[in-house]
mmCIF file of C-alpha atoms and ligand atoms in Angstrom:
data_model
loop_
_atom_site.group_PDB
_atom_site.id
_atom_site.type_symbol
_atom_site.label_atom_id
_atom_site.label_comp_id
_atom_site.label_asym_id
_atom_site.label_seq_id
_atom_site.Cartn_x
_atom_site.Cartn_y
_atom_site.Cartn_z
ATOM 1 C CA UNK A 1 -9.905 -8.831 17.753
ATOM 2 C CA UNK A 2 -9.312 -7.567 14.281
ATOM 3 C CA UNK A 3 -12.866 -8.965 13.110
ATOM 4 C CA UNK A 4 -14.506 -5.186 13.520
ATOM 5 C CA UNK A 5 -11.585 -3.522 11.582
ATOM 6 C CA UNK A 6 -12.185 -6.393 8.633
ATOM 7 C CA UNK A 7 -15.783 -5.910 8.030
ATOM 8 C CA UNK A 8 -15.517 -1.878 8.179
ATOM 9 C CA UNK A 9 -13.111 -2.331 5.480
ATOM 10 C CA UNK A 10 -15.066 -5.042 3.611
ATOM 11 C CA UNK A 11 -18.344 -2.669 4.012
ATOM 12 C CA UNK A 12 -16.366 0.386 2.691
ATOM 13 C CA UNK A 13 -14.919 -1.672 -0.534
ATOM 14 C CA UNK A 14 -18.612 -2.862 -1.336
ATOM 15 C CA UNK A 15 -19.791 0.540 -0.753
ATOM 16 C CA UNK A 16 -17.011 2.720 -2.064
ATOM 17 C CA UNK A 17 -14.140 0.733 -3.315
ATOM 18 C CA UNK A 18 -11.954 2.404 -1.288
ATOM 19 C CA UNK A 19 -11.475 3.057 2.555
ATOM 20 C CA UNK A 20 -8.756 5.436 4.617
ATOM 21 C CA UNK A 21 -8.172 4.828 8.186
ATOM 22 C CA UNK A 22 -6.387 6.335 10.899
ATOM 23 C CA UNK A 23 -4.558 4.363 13.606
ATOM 24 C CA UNK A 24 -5.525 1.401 12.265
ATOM 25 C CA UNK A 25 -3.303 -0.734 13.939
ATOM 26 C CA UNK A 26 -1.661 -0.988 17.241
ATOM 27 C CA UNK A 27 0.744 2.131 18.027
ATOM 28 C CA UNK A 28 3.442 -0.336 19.331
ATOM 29 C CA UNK A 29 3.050 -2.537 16.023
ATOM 30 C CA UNK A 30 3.007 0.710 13.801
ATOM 31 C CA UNK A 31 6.028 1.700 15.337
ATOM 32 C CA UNK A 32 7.876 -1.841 15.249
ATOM 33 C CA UNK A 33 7.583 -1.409 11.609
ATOM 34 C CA UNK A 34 8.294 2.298 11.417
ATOM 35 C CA UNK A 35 11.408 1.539 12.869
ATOM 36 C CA UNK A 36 12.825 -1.767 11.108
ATOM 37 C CA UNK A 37 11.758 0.282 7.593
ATOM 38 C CA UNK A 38 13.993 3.532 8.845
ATOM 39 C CA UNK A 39 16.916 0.847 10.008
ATOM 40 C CA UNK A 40 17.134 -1.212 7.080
ATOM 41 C CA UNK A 41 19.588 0.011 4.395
ATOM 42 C CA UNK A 42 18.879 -2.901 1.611
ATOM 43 C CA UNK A 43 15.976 -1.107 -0.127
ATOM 44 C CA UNK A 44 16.679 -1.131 -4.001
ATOM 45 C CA UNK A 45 16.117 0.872 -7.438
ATOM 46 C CA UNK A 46 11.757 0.432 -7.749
ATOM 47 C CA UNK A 47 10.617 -1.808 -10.521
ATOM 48 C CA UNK A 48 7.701 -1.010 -12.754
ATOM 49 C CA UNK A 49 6.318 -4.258 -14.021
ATOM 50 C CA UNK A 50 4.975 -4.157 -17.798
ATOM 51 C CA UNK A 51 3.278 -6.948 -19.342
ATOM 52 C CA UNK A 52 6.344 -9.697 -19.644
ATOM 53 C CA UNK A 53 9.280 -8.421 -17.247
ATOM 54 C CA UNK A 54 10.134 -6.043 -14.420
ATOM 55 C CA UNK A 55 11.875 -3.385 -15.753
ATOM 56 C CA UNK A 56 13.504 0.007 -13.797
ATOM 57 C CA UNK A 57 11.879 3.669 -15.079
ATOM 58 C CA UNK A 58 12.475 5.936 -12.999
ATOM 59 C CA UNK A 59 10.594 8.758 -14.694
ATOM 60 C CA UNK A 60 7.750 6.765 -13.610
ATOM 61 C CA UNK A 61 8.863 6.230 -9.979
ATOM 62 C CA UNK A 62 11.592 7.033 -7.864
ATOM 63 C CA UNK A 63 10.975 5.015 -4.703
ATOM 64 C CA UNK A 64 12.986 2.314 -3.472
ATOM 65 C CA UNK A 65 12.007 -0.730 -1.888
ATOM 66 C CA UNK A 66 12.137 -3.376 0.280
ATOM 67 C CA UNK A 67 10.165 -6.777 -0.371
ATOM 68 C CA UNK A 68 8.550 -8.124 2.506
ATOM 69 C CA UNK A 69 9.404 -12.246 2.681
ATOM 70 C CA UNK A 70 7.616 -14.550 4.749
ATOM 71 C CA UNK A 71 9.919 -14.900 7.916
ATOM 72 C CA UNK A 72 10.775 -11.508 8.449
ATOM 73 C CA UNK A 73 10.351 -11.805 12.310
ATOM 74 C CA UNK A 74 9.081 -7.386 12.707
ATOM 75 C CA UNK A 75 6.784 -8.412 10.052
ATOM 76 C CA UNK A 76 5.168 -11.625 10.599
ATOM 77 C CA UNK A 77 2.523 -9.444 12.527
ATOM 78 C CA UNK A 78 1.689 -7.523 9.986
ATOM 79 C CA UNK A 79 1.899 -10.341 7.413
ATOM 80 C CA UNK A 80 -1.185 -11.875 10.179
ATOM 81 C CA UNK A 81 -2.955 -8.982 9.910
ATOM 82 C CA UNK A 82 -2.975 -8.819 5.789
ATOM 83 C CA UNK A 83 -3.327 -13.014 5.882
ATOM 84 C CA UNK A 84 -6.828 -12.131 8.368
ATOM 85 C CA UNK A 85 -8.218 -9.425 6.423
ATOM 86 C CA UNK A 86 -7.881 -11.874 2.819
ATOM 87 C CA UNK A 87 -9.666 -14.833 4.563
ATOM 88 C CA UNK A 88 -12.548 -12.585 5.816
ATOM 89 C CA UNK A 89 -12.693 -10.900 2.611
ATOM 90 C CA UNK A 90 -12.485 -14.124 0.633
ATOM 91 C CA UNK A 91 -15.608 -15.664 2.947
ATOM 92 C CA UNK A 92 -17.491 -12.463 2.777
ATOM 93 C CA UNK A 93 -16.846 -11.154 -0.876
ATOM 94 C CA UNK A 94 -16.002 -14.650 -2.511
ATOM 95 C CA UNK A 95 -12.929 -12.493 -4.195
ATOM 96 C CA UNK A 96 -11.256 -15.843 -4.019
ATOM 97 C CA UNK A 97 -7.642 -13.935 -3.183
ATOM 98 C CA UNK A 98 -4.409 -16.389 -3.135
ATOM 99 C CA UNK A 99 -1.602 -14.810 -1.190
ATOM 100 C CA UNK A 100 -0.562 -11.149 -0.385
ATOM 101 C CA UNK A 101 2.763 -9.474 -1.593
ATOM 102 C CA UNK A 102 4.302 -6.820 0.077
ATOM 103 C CA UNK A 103 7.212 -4.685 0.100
ATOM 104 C CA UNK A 104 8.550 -1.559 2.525
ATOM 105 C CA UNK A 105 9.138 1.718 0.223
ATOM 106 C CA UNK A 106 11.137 4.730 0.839
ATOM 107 C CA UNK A 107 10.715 7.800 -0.651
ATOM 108 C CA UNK A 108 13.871 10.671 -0.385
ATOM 109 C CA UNK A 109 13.637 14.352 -0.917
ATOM 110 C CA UNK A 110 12.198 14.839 -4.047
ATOM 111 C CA UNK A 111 11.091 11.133 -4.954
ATOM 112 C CA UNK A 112 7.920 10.696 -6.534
ATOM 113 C CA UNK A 113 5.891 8.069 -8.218
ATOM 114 C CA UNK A 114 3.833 8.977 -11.217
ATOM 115 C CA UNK A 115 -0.139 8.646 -11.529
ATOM 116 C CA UNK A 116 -1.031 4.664 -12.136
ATOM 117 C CA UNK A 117 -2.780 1.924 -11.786
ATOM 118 C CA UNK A 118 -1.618 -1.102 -9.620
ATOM 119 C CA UNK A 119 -3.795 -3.628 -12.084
ATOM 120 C CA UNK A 120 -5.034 -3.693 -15.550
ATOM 121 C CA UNK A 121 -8.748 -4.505 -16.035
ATOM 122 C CA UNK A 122 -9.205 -8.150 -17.826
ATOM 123 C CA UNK A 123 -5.417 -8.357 -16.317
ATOM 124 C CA UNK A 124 -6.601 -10.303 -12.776
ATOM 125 C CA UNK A 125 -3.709 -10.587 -10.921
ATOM 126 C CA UNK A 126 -3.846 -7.736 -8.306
ATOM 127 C CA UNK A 127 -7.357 -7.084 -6.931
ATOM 128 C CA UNK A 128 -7.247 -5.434 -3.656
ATOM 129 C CA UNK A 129 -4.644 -2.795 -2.693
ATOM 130 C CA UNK A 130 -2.754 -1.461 0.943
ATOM 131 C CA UNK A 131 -1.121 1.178 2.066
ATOM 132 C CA UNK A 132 0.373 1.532 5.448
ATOM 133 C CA UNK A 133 2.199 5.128 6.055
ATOM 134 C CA UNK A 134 4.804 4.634 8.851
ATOM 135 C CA UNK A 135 5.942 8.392 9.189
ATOM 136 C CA UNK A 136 5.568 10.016 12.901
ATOM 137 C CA UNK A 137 5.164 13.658 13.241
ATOM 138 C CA UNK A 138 4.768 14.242 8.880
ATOM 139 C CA UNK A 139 4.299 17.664 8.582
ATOM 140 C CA UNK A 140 2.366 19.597 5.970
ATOM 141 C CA UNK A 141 5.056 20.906 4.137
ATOM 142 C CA UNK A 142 6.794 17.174 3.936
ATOM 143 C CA UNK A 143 4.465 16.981 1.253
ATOM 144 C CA UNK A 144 4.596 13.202 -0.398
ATOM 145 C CA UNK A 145 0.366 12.789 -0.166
ATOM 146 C CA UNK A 146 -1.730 9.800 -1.832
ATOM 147 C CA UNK A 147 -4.016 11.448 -4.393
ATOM 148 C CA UNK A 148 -6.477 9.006 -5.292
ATOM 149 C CA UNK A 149 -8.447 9.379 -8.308
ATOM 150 C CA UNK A 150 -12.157 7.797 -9.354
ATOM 151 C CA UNK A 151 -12.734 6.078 -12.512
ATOM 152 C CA UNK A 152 -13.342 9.396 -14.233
ATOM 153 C CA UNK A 153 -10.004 10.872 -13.311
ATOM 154 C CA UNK A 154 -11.220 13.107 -10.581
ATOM 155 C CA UNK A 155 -9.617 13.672 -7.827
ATOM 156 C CA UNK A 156 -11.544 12.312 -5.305
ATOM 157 C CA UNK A 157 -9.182 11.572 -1.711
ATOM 158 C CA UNK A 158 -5.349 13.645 -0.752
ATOM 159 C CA UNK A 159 -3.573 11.324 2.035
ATOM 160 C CA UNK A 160 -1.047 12.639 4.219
ATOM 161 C CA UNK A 161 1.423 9.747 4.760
ATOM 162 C CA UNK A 162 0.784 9.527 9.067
ATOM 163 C CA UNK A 163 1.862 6.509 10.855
ATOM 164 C CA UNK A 164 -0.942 4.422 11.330
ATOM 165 C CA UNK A 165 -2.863 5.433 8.127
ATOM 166 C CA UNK A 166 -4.014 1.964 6.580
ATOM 167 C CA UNK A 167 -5.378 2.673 2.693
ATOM 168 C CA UNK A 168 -7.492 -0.045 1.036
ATOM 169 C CA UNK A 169 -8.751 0.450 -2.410
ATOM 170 C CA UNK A 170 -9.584 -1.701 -5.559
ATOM 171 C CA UNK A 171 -6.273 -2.151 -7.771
ATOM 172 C CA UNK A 172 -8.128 -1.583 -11.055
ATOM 173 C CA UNK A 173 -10.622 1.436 -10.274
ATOM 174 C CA UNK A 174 -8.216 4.156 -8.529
ATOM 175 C CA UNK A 175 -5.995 6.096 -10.612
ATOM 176 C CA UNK A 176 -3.010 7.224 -7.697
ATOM 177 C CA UNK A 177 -0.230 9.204 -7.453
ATOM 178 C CA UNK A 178 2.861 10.045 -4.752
ATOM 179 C CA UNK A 179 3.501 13.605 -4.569
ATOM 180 C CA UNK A 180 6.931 14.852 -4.461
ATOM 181 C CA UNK A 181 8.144 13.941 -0.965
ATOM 182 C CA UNK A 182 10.548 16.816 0.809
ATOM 183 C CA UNK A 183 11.783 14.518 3.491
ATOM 184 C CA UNK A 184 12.288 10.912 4.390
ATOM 185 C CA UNK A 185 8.915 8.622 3.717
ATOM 186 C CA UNK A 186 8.089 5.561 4.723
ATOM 187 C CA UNK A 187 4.901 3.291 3.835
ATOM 188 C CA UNK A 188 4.080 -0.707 3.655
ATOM 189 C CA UNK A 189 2.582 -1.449 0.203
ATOM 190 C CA UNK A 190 0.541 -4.554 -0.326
ATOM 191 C CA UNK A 191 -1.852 -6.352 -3.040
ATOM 192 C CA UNK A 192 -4.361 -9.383 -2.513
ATOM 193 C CA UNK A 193 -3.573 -11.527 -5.715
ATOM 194 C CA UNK A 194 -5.723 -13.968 -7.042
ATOM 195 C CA UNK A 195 -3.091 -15.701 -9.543
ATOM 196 C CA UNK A 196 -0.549 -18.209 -8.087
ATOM 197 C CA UNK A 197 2.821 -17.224 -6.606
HETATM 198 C C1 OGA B 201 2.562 1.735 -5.012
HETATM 199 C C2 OGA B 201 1.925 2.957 -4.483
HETATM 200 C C3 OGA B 201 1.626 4.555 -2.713
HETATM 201 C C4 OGA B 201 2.284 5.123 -1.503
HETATM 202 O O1 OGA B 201 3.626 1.315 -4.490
HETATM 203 O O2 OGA B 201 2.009 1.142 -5.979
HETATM 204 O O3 OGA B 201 1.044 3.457 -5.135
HETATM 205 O O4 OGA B 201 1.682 6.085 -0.969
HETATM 206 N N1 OGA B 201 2.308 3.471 -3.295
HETATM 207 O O5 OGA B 201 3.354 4.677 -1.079
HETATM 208 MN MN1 MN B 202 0.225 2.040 -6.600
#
């Protein structure tokens, strides 16, 4: 069922690196999730990891979030989804990807998170990243977009956070950045890791 939806994205990440889609899920599964991320109330202070620990800047970020673990019930779809998409990748792209991490984040009037890469090149540990936006009804001046960057710094996509929005990019190649949010947003991020857990 998903098999269409996994070799658009594979194409696109050949092709592109990158791929934005619109209601790319199931309404009633985008909304499942939409719903346990606006109910839960244990989201926590965002870490930024540097090269030994994780430590908490928030001048870099101001998120908080919410780590996915395996037998969250609301997510164990999504977690199928994710688990699909890195087995066809891994038989069509060889990217050899171990397990996916995930966590729920929450941005609050005025939270931001800073330009930055999710990997390090020659640091392999996060190859492929995802984005799901969970916010119904986001209106323009809710501001909180994805800008996405190329290798040269340019700014190349602007995201509005929609529910349903699925974002798939490289972890190394795309510079990205949260605008300023002015109300209540919600997204799933994920990363395809090739090192072990
Ligand atoms: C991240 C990130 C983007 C978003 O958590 O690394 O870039 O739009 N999130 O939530
Ligand atoms: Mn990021």
């Amino acid at each position: 069922m998903n098999e269409n939806l996994y070799s658009k994205i594979t194409d696109a990440l050949v092709d592109d690196g990158y791929i934005i889609l619109e209601n790319a899920l199931p309404k009633e599964l985008t909304q499942k999730l939409s719903d346990y991320a606006k109910q839960s109330s244990n989201y926590t202070n965002a870490g930024i990891s540097s090269s030994k620990n994780l430590h908490i800047d928030t001048s870099k970020r101001s998120d908080k979030t919410l780590w996915i673990d395996e037998d969250g019930s609301v997510c164990s779809e999504y977690l199928a989804f994710c688990e699909g998409l890195r087995n066809y990748l891994n038989h069509a792209l060889y990217l050899g990807l171990t397990y996916y991490e995930a966590h729920f984040a929450r941005y609050e009037e005025g939270d931001f998170y800073e330009k930055h890469l999710d990997a390090f090149k020659g640091n392999k540990n996060r190859v492929v990243t995802t984005v799901l936006y969970l916010n119904e009804e986001w209106r323009e001046e809710n501001g909180g977009e994805l800008l996405i960057y190329d290798e040269a710094n340019k700014e190349i996509q602007k995201v509005v956070p929609n529910a349903g929005t699925l974002v798939v990019f490289l972890s190394d190649k795309f510079p990205h950045e949260v605008l300023p949010a002015k109300g209540k947003r919600h997204s799933i991020a994920g990363w395809f890791r090739v090192d072990r857990r």
